[in-house]
Amino acid sequence: MLSVKRVLSIVSSATATYIYARALHTVFVRDANSVVVTSYGGHLQFLTILTLFASLLRQITCFLYSISGIRSLNALQSWLGILTTPIEVIVTMLYWPLKIYKNGLVKDNRFGLVIDPELDRMCHLYPAIFEFITSTALCTRKWPRGNIIPFLVFSAVSGGYWLWFETTFKHNGFYPYPLLAILDTQKKAILIGCCTIVAFLTYKLVLAFQRK
């Protein structure tokens, strides 16, 4: 007989999988004739989309573990969660304040994209909630503890995305997010550094919840 926690995990991961898949499908259908599709990197220029794909894989893995009990799947979803949870939190923490302050900092008008409120929440709010809940209360095993290695991993991920959006800029002549166009190298370094710190603190927060 399935435990209450296992049932909640199945429901949560199934719901998250549906939301993530629906969000990605909506974005790809909406942008079929957009500049985004023909530009270098396509949708993968955007941190939101990159992370949403990873989060979708994590939730599918979590769902499969919840119904099968295969330990290797639990290990995989846990390792994926170490990356997806902090990054989804970063996406949410960056996106909403910037959008409220000035929408043009996160949305380039040249793309001609329309983001309805529900799609906005599916891409920039719900993932952070589901990933955090999954990592702290549901389908999970305790994350490995550490300081230096996790910080270096988050630094590598942040730095890797920096290199990636600079590469897309060289090919396209524009950044995926307008905010990046008004930041010089020093300010970008500060932004990337802050994101790395937030990711590390989120990792530590999840560990604190897991110890309870």
mmCIF file with all atom_site columns, C-alpha atoms in Angstrom:
data_model
loop_
_atom_site.group_PDB
_atom_site.id
_atom_site.type_symbol
_atom_site.label_atom_id
_atom_site.label_alt_id
_atom_site.label_comp_id
_atom_site.label_asym_id
_atom_site.label_entity_id
_atom_site.label_seq_id
_atom_site.pdbx_PDB_ins_code
_atom_site.Cartn_x
_atom_site.Cartn_y
_atom_site.Cartn_z
_atom_site.occupancy
_atom_site.B_iso_or_equiv
_atom_site.pdbx_formal_charge
_atom_site.auth_seq_id
_atom_site.auth_comp_id
_atom_site.auth_asym_id
_atom_site.auth_atom_id
_atom_site.pdbx_PDB_model_num
ATOM 1   C CA . MET A 1 1   ? 0.000  0.000  0.000   1.00 0.00 ? 1   MET A CA 1
ATOM 2   C CA . LEU A 1 2   ? 1.301  3.430  -0.937  1.00 0.00 ? 2   LEU A CA 1
ATOM 3   C CA . SER A 1 3   ? 2.086  5.821  1.887   1.00 0.00 ? 3   SER A CA 1
ATOM 4   C CA . VAL A 1 4   ? 0.455  9.235  2.115   1.00 0.00 ? 4   VAL A CA 1
ATOM 5   C CA . LYS A 1 5   ? 3.777  10.869 1.254   1.00 0.00 ? 5   LYS A CA 1
ATOM 6   C CA . ARG A 1 6   ? 4.153  8.665  -1.836  1.00 0.00 ? 6   ARG A CA 1
ATOM 7   C CA . VAL A 1 7   ? 0.617  9.526  -2.991  1.00 0.00 ? 7   VAL A CA 1
ATOM 8   C CA . LEU A 1 8   ? 1.271  13.240 -2.475  1.00 0.00 ? 8   LEU A CA 1
ATOM 9   C CA . SER A 1 9   ? 4.499  12.880 -4.417  1.00 0.00 ? 9   SER A CA 1
ATOM 10  C CA . ILE A 1 10  ? 2.691  11.220 -7.328  1.00 0.00 ? 10  ILE A CA 1
ATOM 11  C CA . VAL A 1 11  ? 0.036  13.934 -7.407  1.00 0.00 ? 11  VAL A CA 1
ATOM 12  C CA . SER A 1 12  ? 2.576  16.746 -7.091  1.00 0.00 ? 12  SER A CA 1
ATOM 13  C CA . SER A 1 13  ? 4.985  15.432 -9.725  1.00 0.00 ? 13  SER A CA 1
ATOM 14  C CA . ALA A 1 14  ? 2.152  14.638 -12.146 1.00 0.00 ? 14  ALA A CA 1
ATOM 15  C CA . THR A 1 15  ? 0.737  18.142 -11.706 1.00 0.00 ? 15  THR A CA 1
ATOM 16  C CA . ALA A 1 16  ? 4.147  19.759 -12.124 1.00 0.00 ? 16  ALA A CA 1
ATOM 17  C CA . THR A 1 17  ? 4.876  17.662 -15.223 1.00 0.00 ? 17  THR A CA 1
ATOM 18  C CA . TYR A 1 18  ? 1.580  18.748 -16.775 1.00 0.00 ? 18  TYR A CA 1
ATOM 19  C CA . ILE A 1 19  ? 2.197  22.429 -15.993 1.00 0.00 ? 19  ILE A CA 1
ATOM 20  C CA . TYR A 1 20  ? 5.771  22.421 -17.297 1.00 0.00 ? 20  TYR A CA 1
ATOM 21  C CA . ALA A 1 21  ? 4.883  20.502 -20.461 1.00 0.00 ? 21  ALA A CA 1
ATOM 22  C CA . ARG A 1 22  ? 1.898  22.738 -21.128 1.00 0.00 ? 22  ARG A CA 1
ATOM 23  C CA . ALA A 1 23  ? 4.017  25.860 -20.622 1.00 0.00 ? 23  ALA A CA 1
ATOM 24  C CA . LEU A 1 24  ? 6.707  24.648 -23.024 1.00 0.00 ? 24  LEU A CA 1
ATOM 25  C CA . HIS A 1 25  ? 4.138  23.569 -25.618 1.00 0.00 ? 25  HIS A CA 1
ATOM 26  C CA . THR A 1 26  ? 2.367  26.929 -25.397 1.00 0.00 ? 26  THR A CA 1
ATOM 27  C CA . VAL A 1 27  ? 5.642  28.824 -25.794 1.00 0.00 ? 27  VAL A CA 1
ATOM 28  C CA . PHE A 1 28  ? 6.776  26.808 -28.811 1.00 0.00 ? 28  PHE A CA 1
ATOM 29  C CA . VAL A 1 29  ? 3.389  27.078 -30.550 1.00 0.00 ? 29  VAL A CA 1
ATOM 30  C CA . ARG A 1 30  ? 3.151  30.804 -29.800 1.00 0.00 ? 30  ARG A CA 1
ATOM 31  C CA . ASP A 1 31  ? 6.632  31.494 -31.126 1.00 0.00 ? 31  ASP A CA 1
ATOM 32  C CA . ALA A 1 32  ? 6.372  29.416 -34.303 1.00 0.00 ? 32  ALA A CA 1
ATOM 33  C CA . ASN A 1 33  ? 6.803  32.502 -36.507 1.00 0.00 ? 33  ASN A CA 1
ATOM 34  C CA . SER A 1 34  ? 8.838  34.588 -34.087 1.00 0.00 ? 34  SER A CA 1
ATOM 35  C CA . VAL A 1 35  ? 12.363 35.937 -34.473 1.00 0.00 ? 35  VAL A CA 1
ATOM 36  C CA . VAL A 1 36  ? 13.250 33.698 -31.549 1.00 0.00 ? 36  VAL A CA 1
ATOM 37  C CA . VAL A 1 37  ? 12.890 30.550 -33.660 1.00 0.00 ? 37  VAL A CA 1
ATOM 38  C CA . THR A 1 38  ? 15.276 31.692 -36.390 1.00 0.00 ? 38  THR A CA 1
ATOM 39  C CA . SER A 1 39  ? 17.837 33.302 -34.088 1.00 0.00 ? 39  SER A CA 1
ATOM 40  C CA . TYR A 1 40  ? 20.944 31.512 -32.849 1.00 0.00 ? 40  TYR A CA 1
ATOM 41  C CA . GLY A 1 41  ? 20.122 29.348 -29.847 1.00 0.00 ? 41  GLY A CA 1
ATOM 42  C CA . GLY A 1 42  ? 16.384 29.564 -30.373 1.00 0.00 ? 42  GLY A CA 1
ATOM 43  C CA . HIS A 1 43  ? 14.390 29.216 -27.195 1.00 0.00 ? 43  HIS A CA 1
ATOM 44  C CA . LEU A 1 44  ? 17.441 27.814 -25.443 1.00 0.00 ? 44  LEU A CA 1
ATOM 45  C CA . GLN A 1 45  ? 18.812 31.351 -25.190 1.00 0.00 ? 45  GLN A CA 1
ATOM 46  C CA . PHE A 1 46  ? 16.451 31.874 -22.276 1.00 0.00 ? 46  PHE A CA 1
ATOM 47  C CA . LEU A 1 47  ? 17.335 30.712 -18.776 1.00 0.00 ? 47  LEU A CA 1
ATOM 48  C CA . THR A 1 48  ? 13.623 30.231 -18.136 1.00 0.00 ? 48  THR A CA 1
ATOM 49  C CA . ILE A 1 49  ? 13.294 27.659 -20.930 1.00 0.00 ? 49  ILE A CA 1
ATOM 50  C CA . LEU A 1 50  ? 16.574 25.890 -20.184 1.00 0.00 ? 50  LEU A CA 1
ATOM 51  C CA . THR A 1 51  ? 15.608 25.459 -16.547 1.00 0.00 ? 51  THR A CA 1
ATOM 52  C CA . LEU A 1 52  ? 12.040 24.468 -17.376 1.00 0.00 ? 52  LEU A CA 1
ATOM 53  C CA . PHE A 1 53  ? 13.311 21.595 -19.535 1.00 0.00 ? 53  PHE A CA 1
ATOM 54  C CA . ALA A 1 54  ? 15.553 20.414 -16.687 1.00 0.00 ? 54  ALA A CA 1
ATOM 55  C CA . SER A 1 55  ? 12.706 20.767 -14.177 1.00 0.00 ? 55  SER A CA 1
ATOM 56  C CA . LEU A 1 56  ? 10.388 18.798 -16.469 1.00 0.00 ? 56  LEU A CA 1
ATOM 57  C CA . LEU A 1 57  ? 12.931 15.973 -16.609 1.00 0.00 ? 57  LEU A CA 1
ATOM 58  C CA . ARG A 1 58  ? 13.255 16.102 -12.829 1.00 0.00 ? 58  ARG A CA 1
ATOM 59  C CA . GLN A 1 59  ? 9.499  15.871 -12.233 1.00 0.00 ? 59  GLN A CA 1
ATOM 60  C CA . ILE A 1 60  ? 9.065  13.044 -14.750 1.00 0.00 ? 60  ILE A CA 1
ATOM 61  C CA . THR A 1 61  ? 11.844 11.155 -12.976 1.00 0.00 ? 61  THR A CA 1
ATOM 62  C CA . CYS A 1 62  ? 10.241 11.864 -9.609  1.00 0.00 ? 62  CYS A CA 1
ATOM 63  C CA . PHE A 1 63  ? 6.870  10.608 -10.871 1.00 0.00 ? 63  PHE A CA 1
ATOM 64  C CA . LEU A 1 64  ? 8.423  7.398  -12.194 1.00 0.00 ? 64  LEU A CA 1
ATOM 65  C CA . TYR A 1 65  ? 10.196 6.838  -8.887  1.00 0.00 ? 65  TYR A CA 1
ATOM 66  C CA . SER A 1 66  ? 6.999  7.467  -6.914  1.00 0.00 ? 66  SER A CA 1
ATOM 67  C CA . ILE A 1 67  ? 5.094  4.778  -8.806  1.00 0.00 ? 67  ILE A CA 1
ATOM 68  C CA . SER A 1 68  ? 7.957  2.285  -9.150  1.00 0.00 ? 68  SER A CA 1
ATOM 69  C CA . GLY A 1 69  ? 10.150 2.755  -6.080  1.00 0.00 ? 69  GLY A CA 1
ATOM 70  C CA . ILE A 1 70  ? 13.326 2.301  -8.159  1.00 0.00 ? 70  ILE A CA 1
ATOM 71  C CA . ARG A 1 71  ? 16.105 3.833  -6.067  1.00 0.00 ? 71  ARG A CA 1
ATOM 72  C CA . SER A 1 72  ? 18.240 4.914  -9.010  1.00 0.00 ? 72  SER A CA 1
ATOM 73  C CA . LEU A 1 73  ? 15.377 7.134  -10.178 1.00 0.00 ? 73  LEU A CA 1
ATOM 74  C CA . ASN A 1 74  ? 15.201 8.710  -6.736  1.00 0.00 ? 74  ASN A CA 1
ATOM 75  C CA . ALA A 1 75  ? 18.934 9.389  -6.870  1.00 0.00 ? 75  ALA A CA 1
ATOM 76  C CA . LEU A 1 76  ? 18.623 10.929 -10.346 1.00 0.00 ? 76  LEU A CA 1
ATOM 77  C CA . GLN A 1 77  ? 15.734 13.220 -9.435  1.00 0.00 ? 77  GLN A CA 1
ATOM 78  C CA . SER A 1 78  ? 17.585 14.298 -6.300  1.00 0.00 ? 78  SER A CA 1
ATOM 79  C CA . TRP A 1 79  ? 20.716 15.254 -8.232  1.00 0.00 ? 79  TRP A CA 1
ATOM 80  C CA . LEU A 1 80  ? 18.612 17.081 -10.815 1.00 0.00 ? 80  LEU A CA 1
ATOM 81  C CA . GLY A 1 81  ? 16.851 18.890 -7.991  1.00 0.00 ? 81  GLY A CA 1
ATOM 82  C CA . ILE A 1 82  ? 20.136 20.229 -6.656  1.00 0.00 ? 82  ILE A CA 1
ATOM 83  C CA . LEU A 1 83  ? 20.372 22.220 -9.894  1.00 0.00 ? 83  LEU A CA 1
ATOM 84  C CA . THR A 1 84  ? 16.740 22.924 -10.765 1.00 0.00 ? 84  THR A CA 1
ATOM 85  C CA . THR A 1 85  ? 15.547 24.100 -7.353  1.00 0.00 ? 85  THR A CA 1
ATOM 86  C CA . PRO A 1 86  ? 18.088 26.922 -6.852  1.00 0.00 ? 86  PRO A CA 1
ATOM 87  C CA . ILE A 1 87  ? 17.897 28.035 -10.491 1.00 0.00 ? 87  ILE A CA 1
ATOM 88  C CA . GLU A 1 88  ? 14.087 28.131 -10.533 1.00 0.00 ? 88  GLU A CA 1
ATOM 89  C CA . VAL A 1 89  ? 14.232 30.227 -7.356  1.00 0.00 ? 89  VAL A CA 1
ATOM 90  C CA . ILE A 1 90  ? 16.667 32.594 -9.092  1.00 0.00 ? 90  ILE A CA 1
ATOM 91  C CA . VAL A 1 91  ? 14.385 32.863 -12.134 1.00 0.00 ? 91  VAL A CA 1
ATOM 92  C CA . THR A 1 92  ? 11.437 33.791 -9.919  1.00 0.00 ? 92  THR A CA 1
ATOM 93  C CA . MET A 1 93  ? 13.410 36.221 -7.744  1.00 0.00 ? 93  MET A CA 1
ATOM 94  C CA . LEU A 1 94  ? 14.854 38.035 -10.765 1.00 0.00 ? 94  LEU A CA 1
ATOM 95  C CA . TYR A 1 95  ? 11.863 38.000 -13.085 1.00 0.00 ? 95  TYR A CA 1
ATOM 96  C CA . TRP A 1 96  ? 9.015  39.356 -10.982 1.00 0.00 ? 96  TRP A CA 1
ATOM 97  C CA . PRO A 1 97  ? 10.752 42.391 -9.427  1.00 0.00 ? 97  PRO A CA 1
ATOM 98  C CA . LEU A 1 98  ? 12.175 43.364 -12.836 1.00 0.00 ? 98  LEU A CA 1
ATOM 99  C CA . LYS A 1 99  ? 8.816  42.860 -14.544 1.00 0.00 ? 99  LYS A CA 1
ATOM 100 C CA . ILE A 1 100 ? 7.044  44.990 -11.939 1.00 0.00 ? 100 ILE A CA 1
ATOM 101 C CA . TYR A 1 101 ? 9.712  47.693 -12.123 1.00 0.00 ? 101 TYR A CA 1
ATOM 102 C CA . LYS A 1 102 ? 9.986  47.765 -15.918 1.00 0.00 ? 102 LYS A CA 1
ATOM 103 C CA . ASN A 1 103 ? 8.666  45.026 -18.168 1.00 0.00 ? 103 ASN A CA 1
ATOM 104 C CA . GLY A 1 104 ? 11.078 46.025 -20.923 1.00 0.00 ? 104 GLY A CA 1
ATOM 105 C CA . LEU A 1 105 ? 13.992 44.706 -18.876 1.00 0.00 ? 105 LEU A CA 1
ATOM 106 C CA . VAL A 1 106 ? 12.835 41.098 -19.246 1.00 0.00 ? 106 VAL A CA 1
ATOM 107 C CA . LYS A 1 107 ? 10.862 41.212 -22.496 1.00 0.00 ? 107 LYS A CA 1
ATOM 108 C CA . ASP A 1 108 ? 12.324 42.355 -25.815 1.00 0.00 ? 108 ASP A CA 1
ATOM 109 C CA . ASN A 1 109 ? 9.619  43.980 -27.936 1.00 0.00 ? 109 ASN A CA 1
ATOM 110 C CA . ARG A 1 110 ? 11.368 42.931 -31.142 1.00 0.00 ? 110 ARG A CA 1
ATOM 111 C CA . PHE A 1 111 ? 10.276 39.354 -30.435 1.00 0.00 ? 111 PHE A CA 1
ATOM 112 C CA . GLY A 1 112 ? 6.629  40.406 -30.601 1.00 0.00 ? 112 GLY A CA 1
ATOM 113 C CA . LEU A 1 113 ? 5.725  37.942 -27.876 1.00 0.00 ? 113 LEU A CA 1
ATOM 114 C CA . VAL A 1 114 ? 2.553  38.106 -25.820 1.00 0.00 ? 114 VAL A CA 1
ATOM 115 C CA . ILE A 1 115 ? 2.734  36.522 -22.368 1.00 0.00 ? 115 ILE A CA 1
ATOM 116 C CA . ASP A 1 116 ? -0.677 36.046 -20.784 1.00 0.00 ? 116 ASP A CA 1
ATOM 117 C CA . PRO A 1 117 ? -0.806 35.974 -16.960 1.00 0.00 ? 117 PRO A CA 1
ATOM 118 C CA . GLU A 1 118 ? -1.335 32.219 -16.692 1.00 0.00 ? 118 GLU A CA 1
ATOM 119 C CA . LEU A 1 119 ? 1.603  31.397 -18.980 1.00 0.00 ? 119 LEU A CA 1
ATOM 120 C CA . ASP A 1 120 ? 3.675  33.892 -17.020 1.00 0.00 ? 120 ASP A CA 1
ATOM 121 C CA . ARG A 1 121 ? 2.944  32.032 -13.793 1.00 0.00 ? 121 ARG A CA 1
ATOM 122 C CA . MET A 1 122 ? 3.551  28.636 -15.392 1.00 0.00 ? 122 MET A CA 1
ATOM 123 C CA . CYS A 1 123 ? 7.004  29.745 -16.552 1.00 0.00 ? 123 CYS A CA 1
ATOM 124 C CA . HIS A 1 124 ? 8.147  32.071 -13.798 1.00 0.00 ? 124 HIS A CA 1
ATOM 125 C CA . LEU A 1 125 ? 6.351  31.152 -10.554 1.00 0.00 ? 125 LEU A CA 1
ATOM 126 C CA . TYR A 1 126 ? 4.968  27.625 -10.341 1.00 0.00 ? 126 TYR A CA 1
ATOM 127 C CA . PRO A 1 127 ? 8.287  25.869 -11.141 1.00 0.00 ? 127 PRO A CA 1
ATOM 128 C CA . ALA A 1 128 ? 10.059 27.463 -8.172  1.00 0.00 ? 128 ALA A CA 1
ATOM 129 C CA . ILE A 1 129 ? 7.210  26.404 -5.875  1.00 0.00 ? 129 ILE A CA 1
ATOM 130 C CA . PHE A 1 130 ? 7.028  22.824 -7.136  1.00 0.00 ? 130 PHE A CA 1
ATOM 131 C CA . GLU A 1 131 ? 10.795 22.315 -7.209  1.00 0.00 ? 131 GLU A CA 1
ATOM 132 C CA . PHE A 1 132 ? 11.202 23.645 -3.682  1.00 0.00 ? 132 PHE A CA 1
ATOM 133 C CA . ILE A 1 133 ? 8.355  21.538 -2.296  1.00 0.00 ? 133 ILE A CA 1
ATOM 134 C CA . THR A 1 134 ? 9.643  18.439 -4.080  1.00 0.00 ? 134 THR A CA 1
ATOM 135 C CA . SER A 1 135 ? 13.152 18.975 -2.705  1.00 0.00 ? 135 SER A CA 1
ATOM 136 C CA . THR A 1 136 ? 12.085 19.663 0.863   1.00 0.00 ? 136 THR A CA 1
ATOM 137 C CA . ALA A 1 137 ? 8.994  17.558 1.509   1.00 0.00 ? 137 ALA A CA 1
ATOM 138 C CA . LEU A 1 138 ? 8.266  15.027 -1.241  1.00 0.00 ? 138 LEU A CA 1
ATOM 139 C CA . CYS A 1 139 ? 9.938  12.550 -3.634  1.00 0.00 ? 139 CYS A CA 1
ATOM 140 C CA . THR A 1 140 ? 13.455 13.114 -2.370  1.00 0.00 ? 140 THR A CA 1
ATOM 141 C CA . ARG A 1 141 ? 16.410 11.799 -0.495  1.00 0.00 ? 141 ARG A CA 1
ATOM 142 C CA . LYS A 1 142 ? 18.658 14.086 1.510   1.00 0.00 ? 142 LYS A CA 1
ATOM 143 C CA . TRP A 1 143 ? 21.060 16.100 -0.581  1.00 0.00 ? 143 TRP A CA 1
ATOM 144 C CA . PRO A 1 144 ? 24.793 15.640 0.040   1.00 0.00 ? 144 PRO A CA 1
ATOM 145 C CA . ARG A 1 145 ? 26.169 18.317 2.318   1.00 0.00 ? 145 ARG A CA 1
ATOM 146 C CA . GLY A 1 146 ? 29.055 20.529 1.339   1.00 0.00 ? 146 GLY A CA 1
ATOM 147 C CA . ASN A 1 147 ? 30.307 24.050 0.870   1.00 0.00 ? 147 ASN A CA 1
ATOM 148 C CA . ILE A 1 148 ? 33.138 24.345 -1.618  1.00 0.00 ? 148 ILE A CA 1
ATOM 149 C CA . ILE A 1 149 ? 31.991 21.796 -4.203  1.00 0.00 ? 149 ILE A CA 1
ATOM 150 C CA . PRO A 1 150 ? 28.343 22.982 -4.349  1.00 0.00 ? 150 PRO A CA 1
ATOM 151 C CA . PHE A 1 151 ? 29.491 26.604 -4.579  1.00 0.00 ? 151 PHE A CA 1
ATOM 152 C CA . LEU A 1 152 ? 31.891 25.719 -7.400  1.00 0.00 ? 152 LEU A CA 1
ATOM 153 C CA . VAL A 1 153 ? 29.122 23.846 -9.221  1.00 0.00 ? 153 VAL A CA 1
ATOM 154 C CA . PHE A 1 154 ? 26.740 26.799 -8.991  1.00 0.00 ? 154 PHE A CA 1
ATOM 155 C CA . SER A 1 155 ? 29.563 29.121 -10.077 1.00 0.00 ? 155 SER A CA 1
ATOM 156 C CA . ALA A 1 156 ? 30.212 26.920 -13.110 1.00 0.00 ? 156 ALA A CA 1
ATOM 157 C CA . VAL A 1 157 ? 26.524 26.877 -14.048 1.00 0.00 ? 157 VAL A CA 1
ATOM 158 C CA . SER A 1 158 ? 26.211 30.662 -13.668 1.00 0.00 ? 158 SER A CA 1
ATOM 159 C CA . GLY A 1 159 ? 29.432 31.274 -15.566 1.00 0.00 ? 159 GLY A CA 1
ATOM 160 C CA . GLY A 1 160 ? 28.392 28.814 -18.245 1.00 0.00 ? 160 GLY A CA 1
ATOM 161 C CA . TYR A 1 161 ? 25.152 30.677 -18.854 1.00 0.00 ? 161 TYR A CA 1
ATOM 162 C CA . TRP A 1 162 ? 27.093 33.940 -19.015 1.00 0.00 ? 162 TRP A CA 1
ATOM 163 C CA . LEU A 1 163 ? 29.290 32.502 -21.769 1.00 0.00 ? 163 LEU A CA 1
ATOM 164 C CA . TRP A 1 164 ? 26.202 31.146 -23.502 1.00 0.00 ? 164 TRP A CA 1
ATOM 165 C CA . PHE A 1 165 ? 24.231 34.405 -23.653 1.00 0.00 ? 165 PHE A CA 1
ATOM 166 C CA . GLU A 1 166 ? 27.356 36.264 -24.796 1.00 0.00 ? 166 GLU A CA 1
ATOM 167 C CA . THR A 1 167 ? 27.738 33.698 -27.577 1.00 0.00 ? 167 THR A CA 1
ATOM 168 C CA . THR A 1 168 ? 24.143 34.169 -28.684 1.00 0.00 ? 168 THR A CA 1
ATOM 169 C CA . PHE A 1 169 ? 24.684 37.942 -28.646 1.00 0.00 ? 169 PHE A CA 1
ATOM 170 C CA . LYS A 1 170 ? 27.648 37.630 -31.018 1.00 0.00 ? 170 LYS A CA 1
ATOM 171 C CA . HIS A 1 171 ? 25.476 35.730 -33.486 1.00 0.00 ? 171 HIS A CA 1
ATOM 172 C CA . ASN A 1 172 ? 22.175 37.581 -33.074 1.00 0.00 ? 172 ASN A CA 1
ATOM 173 C CA . GLY A 1 173 ? 23.177 41.115 -32.151 1.00 0.00 ? 173 GLY A CA 1
ATOM 174 C CA . PHE A 1 174 ? 20.796 41.077 -29.196 1.00 0.00 ? 174 PHE A CA 1
ATOM 175 C CA . TYR A 1 175 ? 20.559 39.464 -25.774 1.00 0.00 ? 175 TYR A CA 1
ATOM 176 C CA . PRO A 1 176 ? 17.718 37.165 -24.703 1.00 0.00 ? 176 PRO A CA 1
ATOM 177 C CA . TYR A 1 177 ? 16.899 39.636 -21.916 1.00 0.00 ? 177 TYR A CA 1
ATOM 178 C CA . PRO A 1 178 ? 17.126 43.427 -22.542 1.00 0.00 ? 178 PRO A CA 1
ATOM 179 C CA . LEU A 1 179 ? 18.546 43.917 -19.029 1.00 0.00 ? 179 LEU A CA 1
ATOM 180 C CA . LEU A 1 180 ? 21.806 42.351 -20.197 1.00 0.00 ? 180 LEU A CA 1
ATOM 181 C CA . ALA A 1 181 ? 22.219 44.973 -22.914 1.00 0.00 ? 181 ALA A CA 1
ATOM 182 C CA . ILE A 1 182 ? 22.434 47.826 -20.401 1.00 0.00 ? 182 ILE A CA 1
ATOM 183 C CA . LEU A 1 183 ? 24.915 46.104 -18.089 1.00 0.00 ? 183 LEU A CA 1
ATOM 184 C CA . ASP A 1 184 ? 28.651 46.410 -18.670 1.00 0.00 ? 184 ASP A CA 1
ATOM 185 C CA . THR A 1 185 ? 30.997 43.499 -17.987 1.00 0.00 ? 185 THR A CA 1
ATOM 186 C CA . GLN A 1 186 ? 31.558 44.470 -14.354 1.00 0.00 ? 186 GLN A CA 1
ATOM 187 C CA . LYS A 1 187 ? 27.838 44.707 -13.630 1.00 0.00 ? 187 LYS A CA 1
ATOM 188 C CA . LYS A 1 188 ? 27.203 41.398 -15.375 1.00 0.00 ? 188 LYS A CA 1
ATOM 189 C CA . ALA A 1 189 ? 29.878 39.834 -13.179 1.00 0.00 ? 189 ALA A CA 1
ATOM 190 C CA . ILE A 1 190 ? 28.129 41.229 -10.102 1.00 0.00 ? 190 ILE A CA 1
ATOM 191 C CA . LEU A 1 191 ? 24.779 39.884 -11.328 1.00 0.00 ? 191 LEU A CA 1
ATOM 192 C CA . ILE A 1 192 ? 26.241 36.449 -12.010 1.00 0.00 ? 192 ILE A CA 1
ATOM 193 C CA . GLY A 1 193 ? 27.983 36.494 -8.628  1.00 0.00 ? 193 GLY A CA 1
ATOM 194 C CA . CYS A 1 194 ? 24.755 37.380 -6.833  1.00 0.00 ? 194 CYS A CA 1
ATOM 195 C CA . CYS A 1 195 ? 22.910 34.591 -8.652  1.00 0.00 ? 195 CYS A CA 1
ATOM 196 C CA . THR A 1 196 ? 25.594 32.132 -7.580  1.00 0.00 ? 196 THR A CA 1
ATOM 197 C CA . ILE A 1 197 ? 25.235 33.221 -3.959  1.00 0.00 ? 197 ILE A CA 1
ATOM 198 C CA . VAL A 1 198 ? 21.427 32.951 -4.113  1.00 0.00 ? 198 VAL A CA 1
ATOM 199 C CA . ALA A 1 199 ? 21.732 29.456 -5.587  1.00 0.00 ? 199 ALA A CA 1
ATOM 200 C CA . PHE A 1 200 ? 24.107 28.415 -2.807  1.00 0.00 ? 200 PHE A CA 1
ATOM 201 C CA . LEU A 1 201 ? 21.868 29.890 -0.095  1.00 0.00 ? 201 LEU A CA 1
ATOM 202 C CA . THR A 1 202 ? 18.853 28.103 -1.593  1.00 0.00 ? 202 THR A CA 1
ATOM 203 C CA . TYR A 1 203 ? 20.825 24.857 -1.500  1.00 0.00 ? 203 TYR A CA 1
ATOM 204 C CA . LYS A 1 204 ? 21.599 25.477 2.187   1.00 0.00 ? 204 LYS A CA 1
ATOM 205 C CA . LEU A 1 205 ? 17.957 26.324 2.916   1.00 0.00 ? 205 LEU A CA 1
ATOM 206 C CA . VAL A 1 206 ? 16.789 23.070 1.355   1.00 0.00 ? 206 VAL A CA 1
ATOM 207 C CA . LEU A 1 207 ? 19.335 21.166 3.453   1.00 0.00 ? 207 LEU A CA 1
ATOM 208 C CA . ALA A 1 208 ? 17.964 22.866 6.571   1.00 0.00 ? 208 ALA A CA 1
ATOM 209 C CA . PHE A 1 209 ? 14.414 21.767 5.695   1.00 0.00 ? 209 PHE A CA 1
ATOM 210 C CA . GLN A 1 210 ? 15.582 18.239 4.940   1.00 0.00 ? 210 GLN A CA 1
ATOM 211 C CA . ARG A 1 211 ? 17.151 17.911 8.396   1.00 0.00 ? 211 ARG A CA 1
ATOM 212 C CA . LYS A 1 212 ? 13.797 18.541 10.094  1.00 0.00 ? 212 LYS A CA 1
#
